[in-house]
Amino acid sequence: MGVDGTHEAKTTYREAMREALREALRSDDRVFLMGEDVGRYGGCFGVSLGLLEEFGPERVRDTPLSESAFVGAGIGAALAGMRPIVEIMTVNFSLLALDQILNNAATLLHMSGGQLPVPLVIRMTTGAGRQLAAQHSHSLEGWYAHIPGIRVLAPATLEDARHMLAPALADPDPVLIFEHGSLYNVSGELLPPDAPVDLDHAAIRRPGTDISLITYGGSLPKALAAADELAAEGISAEVIDLRTLRPLDDEAITASVTRTHRAMVIDEAWRTGSLAAEVSARIAEGSFYELDAPVERVCSAEVPMPYARRLEEAALPQTADIVAAAHRAVD
Amino acid sequence: MAEFTMPSLGADMDEGTLLEWLVGPGDLVHKGDPVAVVETAKSTIEVECFDTGTMTELLVEPGTTVPVGTPLALIGPTEERHPVRQVPKKARPTEPSAPTSPPPEPAPVPVSVPSAGSRRGHIEAGPLVRHLAEHSGVDLETLHGSGPGGRVTRTDVEAAAAARAAPRPPRVRATPFARRLAAELGVDLATVTGTGRESTVRAADVRQAAPGPAAPASPVPTGATPLRPSAQRPSAARPSKDRAAAMRQAIAGLMSRANRDIPHYYLSTTVDMAAAMDWLHEHNRRSPVGERLLPAALLLKAAALAAREVPELNGFWTDDHFTAGEGIHLGVAVSLRGGGLVAPALHHADTMTPLQLMTALKDLVARARAGRLRGSEVSDATITVTNLGDQGVETVFGVIHPPQVALVGFGRVVDRPCAVDGLLGVRPVVTATLSADHRATDGAVGARYLTAVTRLLQNPEQL
């Protein structure tokens, strides 16, 4: 990892995230990290490994097993002028803190007539694919994207994992960062940013002309793999990484559909009432006359995520599903 | 007793072939009713009747070629008809019928009703029938009673209500983008074969149908619908090669004459279309697909209004003098799919809204390509517009269609650098040209015309 100017060609999503935390803790002493096992254990996914030793227990704080309490404490700290980064193990557990997130973090600015901004960052793991069964594997970020007053990010690349945290901390409003559990081990060369990462725009991860694959987070690698397969068959798929789930980048979606005239949304959440539903509806609202095929959706099976590996694979959107849906739209 | 003669459908026609009678002996006809189908070198044309009366005798058999002026039928006074078959006023576009057979099951005019005028006075119908008619929104006066003494029966009302509620032709299954594209490219979706799932028409199908030859477009029904839909015309039976050659001959003759006899002068100007295009985009954004406009609608309207302002260009040069046209009947040059050209008229184009013009234009183009123009459309144009913009050219100097005295040309609307208020800007512009007959007018008149066109296009909302 690139400590003290040394440069390594390869890094992982986990290390990129850790580097972002380290930079945040170093550059602003109002920043501190708290959550279950973030200190001595190094975070349940190893993201904060070594940070306790480097920054001490004042800045990297283990908390009791009470999501509502430590998220609430984070809100209080933010109101008091700190810049807390709160880690919740998985999105499933975040529901225990939903009252704090929705009723306090997201609403205080409004209810105080603009007097009480809540500059809080909450990180949590989301998604399936690691055989952690139903209570650790769901993709509920779409529920949070429903809530006005917060910003919802889903970094899918090494670069976004490394560079989204700083602007998230700079945002005066609550920001939720969803890290897909299957991405932590993804490794690659971390490219230096050619521009500050902005939290308002989707990214075209692969340009194409025949169909727009609109996705985010853990589904991005699958969409890119599907685009490779489709390219081999002569179908040019454009891959849009939403990056920010709230607010959605309508312009990017519209522009892409205007280019390709066909759209597919890939979302690991359940299809009913999902972010995929929202994106599809916006395409229908904003780009109806550009559509040359019905919008396709590739989502998870509407079941509690199974533990058994084969069943879990079957329940999740897979590259083959994306390719098949693309054929339905294009052929 | 009036004679119905083979009409001259344009300066290039000296004989025509009677293809089909649309009426039979004893039929009541009104001035303006299409009564026969005549084939000329250029097109198949429905000929309207010039008199009102009863077709007493048909003198010429279908298939016969006769010179212009030959009597085709005799029309007697209205009183002579007895028994009478009323020519239906409205076409029934979806009802199949053999091209040469009389309209099936003509509704008999009640014997107790002596004339069309007095029939409106009293309707024979019982209270139940009246109630039913009111309930189902059927106007009793429009019904032909089938009961004793011409009485309108319950069945008549129910049949009329059912006919009104009859399903419209099935909506073409097309993607929204394909639908938009079809509107932009002027492609009739009904003629496109869909290759998507459940035969859905997709963008690629529309693009394929756009330039190449396709099935003849079915006519859009309008107020003046022909008696029978053109889709049933056995047009494919005609040898198209001879047809193309004959058309080439006809165009060759007419254009040689035009270039030989008419001393043309040519003017050209560049029109700033910024206001017009802005208005058009705004209009199209607000409008359902069927009501969207092409730039051509505005150009045609401007050309028509300018002709009203400069009447010296709207009319005919015959017998060494100019006769002003009665009304602005804008000839529109339409290239046919098999090659060749016709320039049928949009009657009273200056009184139509751009949307009406658009609808009329679509209808006219579709019927021109289906070979189903009407006589008045072929011979009435007072000034012609040729718009080659959709073919990509920027400027067209045309040859006047005799005996008219002017031809307006429009090219493509293109973005060009252009000085506006002392600054260089990129503006959509179109080149408008005028070819005019120097015998009838001089350049100053032509210049006034193009200036008027330019001015009119700056206020598109007033077109």
XYZ file of C-alpha atoms in Angstrom, chain B:
463
model
C -78.626 16.577 -70.053
C -74.960 17.215 -69.302
C -71.998 15.309 -70.638
C -69.284 13.989 -68.379
C -66.140 14.123 -70.510
C -62.578 12.884 -70.251
C -60.931 15.762 -68.407
C -57.541 17.253 -69.077
C -55.632 16.549 -65.918
C -52.717 18.805 -66.530
C -50.969 20.402 -69.440
C -49.219 17.196 -70.376
C -52.324 15.078 -70.911
C -54.045 14.580 -74.224
C -55.686 11.225 -73.681
C -56.597 9.012 -70.781
C -57.726 5.481 -70.044
C -60.945 4.984 -68.163
C -60.055 2.336 -65.606
C -63.138 2.094 -63.515
C -66.543 3.601 -62.871
C -67.185 4.512 -59.269
C -70.901 4.977 -59.977
C -73.469 3.091 -61.955
C -76.355 4.142 -64.168
C -79.101 5.684 -62.073
C -76.802 6.872 -59.343
C -77.274 10.307 -57.947
C -74.078 12.306 -58.172
C -73.116 15.694 -56.841
C -70.643 18.172 -58.158
C -67.305 17.152 -56.767
C -68.127 13.475 -56.206
C -65.449 11.173 -57.569
C -67.181 9.181 -60.285
C -64.473 7.515 -62.346
C -60.871 6.442 -62.183
C -58.726 7.563 -65.093
C -55.191 6.548 -65.801
C -52.885 9.082 -67.399
C -49.259 8.719 -68.326
C -48.355 9.917 -64.865
C -50.796 8.579 -62.404
C -54.119 7.003 -61.666
C -56.545 9.729 -60.818
C -60.038 9.856 -59.417
C -62.063 12.220 -61.539
C -64.733 14.322 -59.919
C -68.041 15.116 -61.487
C -68.704 18.692 -62.607
C -72.493 18.499 -62.423
C -75.181 17.390 -60.054
C -77.719 14.958 -61.390
C -78.329 11.357 -62.185
C -75.922 9.210 -64.149
C -78.251 8.205 -66.919
C -75.841 6.422 -69.224
C -72.246 5.304 -69.153
C -70.835 5.699 -72.640
C -67.352 4.281 -72.262
C -66.358 0.844 -71.041
C -63.576 0.536 -68.438
C -60.268 -0.160 -70.151
C -60.882 2.187 -73.063
C -58.429 4.941 -73.929
C -60.040 8.073 -75.294
C -58.845 11.595 -76.147
C -59.442 14.445 -73.761
C -62.931 15.848 -74.254
C -64.586 12.598 -75.232
C -67.967 12.198 -73.512
C -67.748 9.409 -70.963
C -71.249 9.527 -69.548
C -74.499 11.438 -69.613
C -75.841 13.141 -66.532
C -79.533 13.839 -66.366
C -81.449 16.185 -64.090
C -81.901 15.107 -60.502
C -85.649 14.529 -60.843
C -85.175 11.712 -63.316
C -83.706 9.279 -60.870
C -86.173 6.606 -59.875
C -85.374 4.337 -58.257
C -82.265 5.927 -56.957
C -79.190 4.693 -55.332
C -77.564 7.275 -53.204
C -73.841 7.514 -53.565
C -72.590 7.139 -50.046
C -70.946 10.300 -48.836
C -68.509 8.666 -46.525
C -65.999 6.090 -47.526
C -65.779 2.924 -45.564
C -62.052 2.411 -45.640
C -61.985 -0.930 -43.886
C -64.763 -2.552 -45.835
C -63.418 -4.719 -48.615
C -65.227 -4.612 -51.908
C -64.346 -5.527 -55.436
C -63.017 -2.500 -57.260
C -65.572 -2.525 -60.038
C -68.691 -3.622 -58.220
C -71.227 -1.077 -57.045
C -71.329 -0.306 -53.340
C -72.762 -3.353 -51.607
C -76.243 -3.217 -50.149
C -77.014 0.382 -50.866
C -79.453 1.712 -48.374
C -82.674 2.445 -50.261
C -83.999 5.950 -50.057
C -87.488 5.719 -48.686
C -90.168 6.000 -51.314
C -92.267 8.266 -49.173
C -89.521 10.851 -49.114
C -89.498 12.813 -52.344
C -86.264 14.756 -52.124
C -83.147 15.022 -50.068
C -84.086 18.484 -48.909
C -87.440 17.717 -47.346
C -86.254 14.527 -45.734
C -84.704 16.406 -42.884
C -88.049 17.812 -41.833
C -89.560 14.773 -40.197
C -88.088 11.488 -39.146
C -90.387 8.511 -38.949
C -89.393 6.835 -35.742
C -91.162 5.595 -32.651
C -90.471 6.816 -29.118
C -88.467 3.744 -28.214
C -86.254 4.289 -31.232
C -85.872 7.967 -30.421
C -84.897 7.143 -26.882
C -82.433 4.554 -28.064
C -80.925 6.963 -30.575
C -80.551 9.639 -27.954
C -79.051 7.184 -25.530
C -76.482 5.878 -27.976
C -75.724 9.275 -29.453
C -76.914 8.464 -32.954
C -78.347 11.287 -35.049
C -81.621 9.987 -36.498
C -81.345 12.360 -39.423
C -78.288 10.571 -40.650
C -80.023 7.207 -40.792
C -81.743 5.533 -43.676
C -84.832 3.859 -42.303
C -85.285 0.254 -43.273
C -88.744 -0.132 -41.789
C -92.079 0.228 -43.574
C -92.407 3.623 -45.213
C -88.785 4.396 -44.534
C -89.336 4.335 -40.805
C -86.177 4.191 -38.751
C -86.233 0.993 -36.752
C -84.485 -0.055 -33.620
C -82.200 -2.254 -35.720
C -81.129 0.762 -37.769
C -80.139 2.671 -34.660
C -78.351 -0.271 -33.151
C -76.487 -0.885 -36.380
C -75.455 2.764 -36.564
C -74.305 2.744 -32.956
C -72.374 -0.458 -33.541
C -70.775 1.001 -36.659
C -69.639 4.016 -34.695
C -68.199 1.828 -32.021
C -66.589 -0.477 -34.557
C -62.969 -1.075 -33.730
C -60.558 1.151 -35.519
C -57.799 -0.440 -37.519
C -55.498 -2.169 -35.070
C -52.786 0.034 -33.652
C -49.436 -0.811 -35.108
C -47.206 -2.383 -32.501
C -44.099 -0.238 -32.523
C -41.540 0.914 -30.013
C -41.752 4.537 -28.929
C -38.471 5.315 -30.644
C -39.601 3.635 -33.857
C -42.816 5.635 -33.723
C -40.900 8.869 -33.286
C -38.483 7.952 -36.032
C -41.328 7.078 -38.385
C -42.883 10.468 -37.779
C -39.568 12.171 -38.447
C -38.839 10.211 -41.574
C -42.395 10.381 -42.848
C -42.782 6.618 -42.814
C -46.267 5.178 -42.406
C -45.935 2.579 -39.670
C -48.769 0.553 -41.137
C -46.551 -0.235 -44.101
C -43.569 -1.372 -42.054
C -42.958 -5.004 -41.239
C -41.830 -5.410 -37.663
C -38.996 -7.770 -36.821
C -39.127 -7.462 -33.039
C -40.891 -9.747 -30.646
C -44.554 -10.173 -31.592
C -43.722 -8.373 -34.841
C -43.062 -5.117 -33.060
C -41.784 -2.442 -35.405
C -38.384 -1.248 -34.253
C -36.158 1.595 -35.285
C -34.182 -0.565 -37.695
C -37.384 -1.585 -39.494
C -38.410 2.037 -39.904
C -34.983 3.012 -41.210
C -35.124 0.168 -43.682
C -38.571 1.198 -44.840
C -37.680 4.854 -45.133
C -35.598 5.176 -48.301
C -36.302 1.990 -50.218
C -39.466 0.917 -51.990
C -42.164 -0.242 -49.654
C -45.752 -1.312 -49.879
C -47.984 1.539 -51.016
C -48.989 3.719 -48.163
C -52.620 3.550 -47.286
C -54.357 6.873 -47.557
C -55.165 8.882 -44.499
C -58.920 9.409 -44.473
C -59.889 13.028 -44.820
C -63.091 14.903 -45.430
C -62.897 14.221 -49.141
C -62.276 10.535 -48.986
C -62.444 8.572 -52.161
C -65.302 6.161 -52.508
C -63.128 3.157 -52.084
C -59.801 2.833 -50.419
C -56.853 2.788 -52.717
C -55.376 -0.230 -51.012
C -57.783 -2.314 -53.047
C -56.630 -0.903 -56.333
C -55.042 -3.532 -58.492
C -52.138 -1.199 -59.057
C -49.606 -3.971 -58.892
C -51.178 -5.528 -61.952
C -50.012 -2.730 -64.158
C -46.681 -3.264 -65.853
C -44.451 -0.928 -63.910
C -41.742 -0.762 -66.539
C -44.067 0.653 -69.185
C -45.472 2.853 -66.550
C -42.082 4.305 -65.651
C -41.280 4.834 -69.305
C -44.590 6.561 -69.938
C -44.071 8.786 -66.957
C -40.562 9.673 -68.142
C -42.029 10.535 -71.533
C -44.678 12.736 -69.981
C -42.188 14.566 -67.795
C -39.817 14.916 -70.754
C -42.524 16.490 -72.890
C -43.734 18.887 -70.263
C -40.324 19.998 -69.068
C -39.006 20.468 -72.617
C -41.971 22.665 -73.294
C -41.418 24.576 -70.065
C -37.778 25.215 -70.777
C -38.441 26.075 -74.405
C -41.451 28.328 -73.923
C -40.894 29.922 -70.537
C -38.138 32.492 -70.158
C -37.150 31.699 -66.577
C -35.484 34.054 -64.193
C -34.029 32.778 -60.955
C -33.709 34.370 -57.524
C -32.276 32.975 -54.356
C -32.091 34.061 -50.760
C -30.964 32.617 -47.469
C -33.610 32.602 -44.774
C -32.750 32.622 -41.073
C -34.762 29.758 -39.607
C -33.779 30.221 -35.960
C -37.189 31.495 -34.871
C -39.010 28.927 -36.993
C -36.976 25.994 -35.706
C -37.301 27.150 -32.096
C -41.020 27.386 -32.504
C -41.123 24.008 -34.193
C -39.135 22.290 -31.464
C -41.272 23.870 -28.801
C -44.429 22.827 -30.627
C -43.202 19.293 -31.131
C -42.191 18.946 -27.524
C -45.696 19.849 -26.452
C -47.465 17.758 -29.066
C -48.375 14.116 -29.328
C -46.440 12.265 -31.967
C -49.222 12.460 -34.528
C -49.271 16.246 -34.355
C -45.577 16.907 -34.679
C -44.478 19.081 -37.515
C -41.638 19.011 -39.969
C -39.983 22.214 -41.149
C -41.763 21.610 -44.460
C -45.096 22.549 -42.877
C -43.813 26.017 -42.033
C -42.068 26.442 -45.372
C -45.225 25.488 -47.270
C -47.350 27.811 -45.202
C -44.936 30.686 -45.715
C -44.834 29.977 -49.450
C -48.630 30.013 -49.604
C -49.052 33.208 -47.587
C -46.390 34.939 -49.653
C -48.281 33.938 -52.789
C -51.311 35.700 -51.359
C -49.207 38.818 -50.863
C -47.731 38.634 -54.347
C -50.623 37.382 -56.505
C -48.679 38.089 -59.699
C -46.878 34.802 -59.136
C -49.973 32.774 -58.291
C -51.741 31.801 -61.500
C -51.352 30.803 -65.108
C -49.831 32.103 -68.326
C -52.252 31.128 -71.048
C -52.992 32.700 -74.425
C -50.244 35.288 -73.979
C -51.606 36.739 -70.814
C -51.561 36.102 -67.095
C -54.630 34.901 -65.253
C -54.506 35.011 -61.481
C -55.413 31.763 -59.751
C -58.593 31.534 -57.737
C -57.189 30.728 -54.342
C -53.728 29.573 -53.410
C -53.465 25.964 -54.488
C -49.958 24.985 -53.627
C -48.529 22.335 -55.929
C -46.194 20.039 -54.042
C -43.558 18.149 -55.982
C -43.721 14.518 -54.869
C -41.171 12.033 -56.114
C -42.670 8.609 -56.666
C -41.112 5.430 -55.410
C -40.735 3.881 -58.819
C -39.172 7.086 -60.127
C -40.879 10.077 -61.655
C -42.630 13.057 -60.237
C -46.074 14.497 -59.724
C -47.038 17.861 -58.302
C -50.544 17.599 -56.854
C -52.151 20.605 -55.205
C -52.888 21.406 -51.591
C -56.058 23.395 -52.048
C -56.272 26.737 -50.269
C -52.974 26.108 -48.550
C -52.882 29.692 -47.289
C -55.941 29.090 -45.102
C -54.634 25.967 -43.418
C -52.760 25.849 -40.136
C -49.304 24.278 -40.275
C -50.764 21.185 -38.614
C -53.532 20.941 -41.201
C -50.939 21.429 -43.917
C -48.840 18.678 -42.415
C -51.802 16.302 -42.328
C -52.867 17.245 -45.830
C -49.326 16.846 -47.079
C -48.963 13.381 -45.573
C -52.264 12.376 -47.104
C -51.341 13.814 -50.481
C -47.925 12.171 -50.564
C -49.370 8.839 -49.503
C -52.048 8.981 -52.183
C -49.635 10.223 -54.833
C -47.400 7.244 -54.135
C -50.356 4.884 -54.051
C -51.482 6.293 -57.419
C -54.749 7.624 -56.100
C -54.809 11.347 -56.659
C -57.928 13.225 -57.554
C -58.362 15.162 -60.742
C -58.684 18.537 -59.085
C -55.465 17.930 -57.213
C -53.560 17.155 -60.362
C -54.762 20.073 -62.438
C -55.490 22.888 -59.994
C -52.100 23.933 -58.650
C -51.479 27.663 -59.010
C -47.868 27.750 -57.827
C -45.574 24.843 -57.065
C -43.155 24.244 -54.234
C -40.328 21.776 -54.509
C -38.681 20.875 -51.259
C -35.588 18.765 -51.720
C -34.426 19.394 -48.164
C -35.049 15.827 -47.094
C -32.808 14.677 -49.917
C -29.982 16.686 -48.425
C -29.446 19.396 -51.012
C -29.210 22.999 -49.964
C -30.450 24.766 -53.054
C -32.877 23.792 -55.798
C -33.667 25.866 -58.865
C -36.676 24.229 -60.449
C -38.351 24.287 -63.830
C -41.785 25.882 -63.837
C -44.747 23.558 -64.288
C -46.729 25.056 -67.210
C -49.003 26.902 -67.318
C -48.013 28.135 -63.854
C -45.665 31.093 -63.688
C -43.545 30.369 -60.647
C -41.870 27.614 -58.746
C -40.501 27.947 -55.225
C -37.603 25.793 -54.094
C -36.511 24.982 -50.567
C -33.356 23.160 -49.573
C -32.320 21.585 -46.350
C -32.343 23.512 -43.089
C -28.643 23.593 -42.193
C -26.615 25.173 -39.417
C -24.346 27.822 -40.892
C -22.131 30.548 -39.500
C -24.075 33.689 -39.934
C -23.699 37.325 -38.920
C -26.440 38.265 -36.472
C -26.527 41.731 -34.954
C -22.886 42.264 -35.840
C -21.742 39.037 -34.271
C -20.955 35.720 -35.834
C -23.337 33.003 -34.729
C -24.395 29.556 -35.822
C -27.961 29.676 -37.092
C -30.221 27.244 -38.897
C -30.782 28.626 -42.379
C -32.588 27.488 -45.485
C -32.044 28.558 -49.062
C -35.276 29.682 -50.689
C -35.283 30.052 -54.453
C -37.754 31.267 -56.988
C -37.962 30.287 -60.622
C -40.400 32.628 -62.278
C -41.830 33.246 -65.739
C -40.310 36.464 -67.083
C -43.267 36.926 -69.393
C -45.572 37.286 -66.402
C -43.372 39.103 -63.917
C -40.012 40.764 -63.494
C -37.341 40.214 -60.922
C -38.667 42.924 -58.633
C -41.906 40.996 -58.154
C -39.979 37.830 -57.488
C -37.815 39.651 -54.982
C -40.928 40.850 -53.181
C -42.085 37.272 -52.985
C -38.882 35.912 -51.473
C -38.761 38.840 -49.062
C -42.272 37.992 -47.961
C -41.302 34.344 -47.444
C -38.331 35.453 -45.357
C -40.407 37.812 -43.273
C -43.185 35.272 -42.687
C -40.729 32.684 -41.450
C -39.493 35.065 -38.773
C -42.874 34.922 -37.039
C -43.639 31.219 -37.089
C -46.353 31.513 -34.460
C -48.367 33.598 -36.912
C -48.148 31.066 -39.710
